Coordinates of N, CA and C in Angstrom, one line a residue:
M20 N -98.1 -122.2 123.9 CA -98.4 -123.3 124.9 C -98.1 -124.6 124.3
S21 N -97.4 -125.4 125.0 CA -97.1 -126.8 124.5 C -98.4 -127.6 124.5
A22 N -98.5 -128.4 123.4 CA -99.7 -129.2 123.2 C -99.6 -130.6 123.9
H23 N -99.4 -130.6 125.2 CA -99.4 -131.9 125.9 C -100.0 -131.7 127.3
C24 N -100.6 -132.8 127.8 CA -101.3 -132.8 129.1 C -100.3 -133.2 130.1
Q25 N -100.2 -132.4 131.2 CA -99.3 -132.7 132.3 C -99.7 -133.9 133.1
L26 N -101.0 -134.3 133.1 CA -101.4 -135.4 133.9 C -101.4 -136.7 133.1
T27 N -102.0 -136.7 131.9 CA -102.1 -137.9 131.2 C -101.0 -138.1 130.2
G28 N -100.3 -137.0 129.8 CA -99.2 -137.1 128.9 C -99.6 -137.2 127.5
V29 N -100.8 -137.0 127.2 CA -101.3 -137.0 125.8 C -100.6 -135.9 125.0
Q30 N -100.2 -136.3 123.8 CA -99.5 -135.3 122.9 C -100.2 -135.4 121.5
P31 N -99.8 -134.4 120.6 CA -100.4 -134.5 119.3 C -100.0 -135.7 118.5
G32 N -101.0 -136.2 117.7 CA -100.7 -137.3 116.8 C -100.5 -136.8 115.4
F33 N -99.9 -137.6 114.6 CA -99.6 -137.1 113.2 C -100.1 -138.1 112.2
G34 N -100.5 -137.5 111.1 CA -101.1 -138.4 110.0 C -101.1 -137.6 108.7
N35 N -102.0 -137.9 107.9 CA -102.1 -137.3 106.6 C -103.5 -136.8 106.3
H36 N -103.6 -135.6 105.6 CA -104.8 -135.2 104.9 C -104.8 -136.0 103.6
I37 N -105.9 -136.5 103.2 CA -106.1 -137.2 102.0 C -107.1 -136.5 101.2
S38 N -106.7 -135.9 100.0 CA -107.6 -135.1 99.2 C -108.5 -136.1 98.3
H39 N -109.4 -135.4 97.6 CA -110.3 -136.2 96.7 C -109.5 -137.0 95.7
S40 N -108.4 -136.4 95.2 CA -107.5 -137.0 94.2 C -106.5 -138.0 94.9
H41 N -106.6 -138.2 96.2 CA -105.9 -139.1 97.0 C -104.4 -138.7 97.2
R42 N -104.1 -137.4 97.1 CA -102.8 -136.8 97.4 C -102.7 -136.7 98.9
R43 N -101.6 -137.0 99.5 CA -101.4 -137.0 100.9 C -100.5 -135.8 101.3
T44 N -100.9 -135.1 102.3 CA -100.1 -134.0 102.9 C -100.2 -134.2 104.4
S45 N -99.1 -133.8 105.1 CA -99.0 -134.1 106.5 C -100.0 -133.2 107.3
R46 N -100.5 -133.7 108.4 CA -101.3 -133.0 109.3 C -101.0 -133.4 110.7
R47 N -101.6 -132.6 111.7 CA -101.4 -132.9 113.1 C -102.7 -132.9 113.8
F48 N -102.9 -133.9 114.6 CA -104.1 -134.1 115.4 C -103.8 -133.6 116.8
N49 N -104.2 -132.4 117.1 CA -103.9 -131.8 118.5 C -105.0 -132.2 119.5
P50 N -104.5 -132.5 120.7 CA -105.5 -132.8 121.8 C -106.1 -131.5 122.3
N51 N -107.3 -131.7 122.9 CA -108.0 -130.5 123.4 C -107.4 -130.1 124.7
I52 N -106.4 -129.2 124.7 CA -105.6 -128.8 125.9 C -106.2 -127.5 126.4
Q53 N -106.4 -127.5 127.7 CA -107.0 -126.3 128.5 C -106.0 -126.0 129.6
R54 N -105.9 -124.7 130.0 CA -105.2 -124.3 131.2 C -106.2 -124.0 132.2
K55 N -106.1 -124.7 133.4 CA -107.0 -124.6 134.4 C -106.3 -124.3 135.8
R56 N -107.0 -123.5 136.6 CA -106.4 -123.0 137.8 C -107.1 -123.8 139.0
Y57 N -106.4 -124.4 139.8 CA -106.9 -125.1 141.0 C -106.3 -124.6 142.3
W58 N -107.1 -124.7 143.3 CA -106.6 -124.3 144.7 C -106.0 -125.6 145.3
L59 N -104.7 -125.5 145.7 CA -104.0 -126.6 146.3 C -104.0 -126.3 147.8
P60 N -104.9 -126.9 148.6 CA -105.0 -126.6 150.1 C -103.7 -126.9 150.9
S61 N -103.0 -128.0 150.5 CA -101.8 -128.4 151.3 C -100.7 -127.3 151.2
E62 N -100.6 -126.6 150.1 CA -99.6 -125.5 149.9 C -100.2 -124.1 150.0
S63 N -101.5 -124.0 150.3 CA -102.2 -122.8 150.4 C -101.9 -121.8 149.2
R64 N -102.0 -122.4 148.0 CA -101.8 -121.6 146.8 C -102.6 -122.2 145.7
H65 N -102.7 -121.3 144.6 CA -103.3 -121.8 143.4 C -102.2 -122.4 142.5
V66 N -102.6 -123.4 141.7 CA -101.7 -124.0 140.7 C -102.4 -123.9 139.4
R67 N -101.7 -123.6 138.3 CA -102.2 -123.6 137.0 C -101.7 -124.8 136.2
L68 N -102.6 -125.7 135.8 CA -102.2 -126.9 135.2 C -102.7 -126.9 133.7
T69 N -101.9 -127.5 132.8 CA -102.2 -127.6 131.4 C -102.7 -129.0 131.2
L70 N -104.0 -129.1 131.0 CA -104.6 -130.5 131.0 C -105.5 -130.7 129.7
S71 N -105.6 -131.9 129.3 CA -106.6 -132.3 128.3 C -107.9 -132.3 129.0
T72 N -109.0 -132.4 128.2 CA -110.3 -132.4 128.8 C -110.5 -133.7 129.6
R73 N -109.9 -134.8 129.1 CA -109.9 -136.0 129.9 C -109.1 -135.9 131.2
G74 N -108.0 -135.2 131.2 CA -107.3 -134.9 132.4 C -108.1 -134.1 133.4
I75 N -108.9 -133.1 132.9 CA -109.8 -132.4 133.8 C -110.8 -133.3 134.5
K76 N -111.3 -134.2 133.8 CA -112.3 -135.2 134.4 C -111.6 -136.0 135.4
I77 N -110.3 -136.4 135.2 CA -109.6 -137.2 136.1 C -109.3 -136.4 137.4
V78 N -109.0 -135.2 137.3 CA -108.8 -134.3 138.5 C -110.1 -134.2 139.3
D79 N -111.2 -134.1 138.6 CA -112.5 -134.0 139.2 C -112.8 -135.3 140.0
T80 N -112.3 -136.4 139.5 CA -112.6 -137.7 140.1 C -111.6 -138.0 141.3
I81 N -110.3 -137.8 141.1 CA -109.3 -138.2 142.1 C -109.0 -137.0 143.1
G82 N -109.2 -135.8 142.7 CA -108.9 -134.7 143.5 C -107.6 -134.0 143.0
V83 N -107.4 -132.8 143.4 CA -106.3 -132.0 142.9 C -105.0 -132.4 143.6
E84 N -105.1 -132.8 144.9 CA -103.9 -133.3 145.6 C -103.3 -134.5 145.0
A85 N -104.1 -135.5 144.7 CA -103.6 -136.7 144.1 C -103.1 -136.5 142.7
A86 N -103.8 -135.6 141.9 CA -103.4 -135.3 140.6 C -102.0 -134.6 140.6
V87 N -101.8 -133.7 141.5 CA -100.5 -133.0 141.6 C -99.4 -134.0 142.0
A88 N -99.7 -134.9 142.9 CA -98.8 -136.0 143.3 C -98.4 -136.8 142.1
R89 N -99.4 -137.2 141.2 CA -99.1 -138.0 140.0 C -98.2 -137.2 139.0
I90 N -98.5 -135.9 138.9 CA -97.6 -135.1 138.0 C -96.2 -135.0 138.5
R91 N -96.1 -134.8 139.8 CA -94.7 -134.7 140.3 C -94.0 -136.1 140.3
A92 N -94.7 -137.2 140.4 CA -94.1 -138.5 140.3 C -93.6 -138.7 138.9
R93 N -94.2 -138.1 137.9 CA -93.8 -138.3 136.5 C -92.6 -137.4 136.2
G94 N -92.2 -136.5 137.2 CA -91.1 -135.6 137.0 C -91.6 -134.2 136.5
G95 N -92.9 -133.9 136.5 CA -93.4 -132.7 136.1 C -93.2 -131.6 137.1
K96 N -93.2 -130.4 136.7 CA -93.1 -129.2 137.6 C -94.5 -128.6 137.8
V97 N -94.8 -128.3 139.1 CA -96.1 -127.7 139.4 C -95.9 -126.4 140.1

């Protein structure tokens, strides 16, 4: 599963692990990505979205119809 949110576009960040001796090695900060299934009344079908937890809260606020419209406006496939 790709580690990016379809709605907010959040992706992994990159940085360094820093040990006690101050050696640096690369690391990756992954967003909290969840796959969630929503009912889309306008198309009478379920859609499965890959969302961050913040994206899930946005869908709860604006509704699934508006969220799908935003994803499609960004060029995403639903």
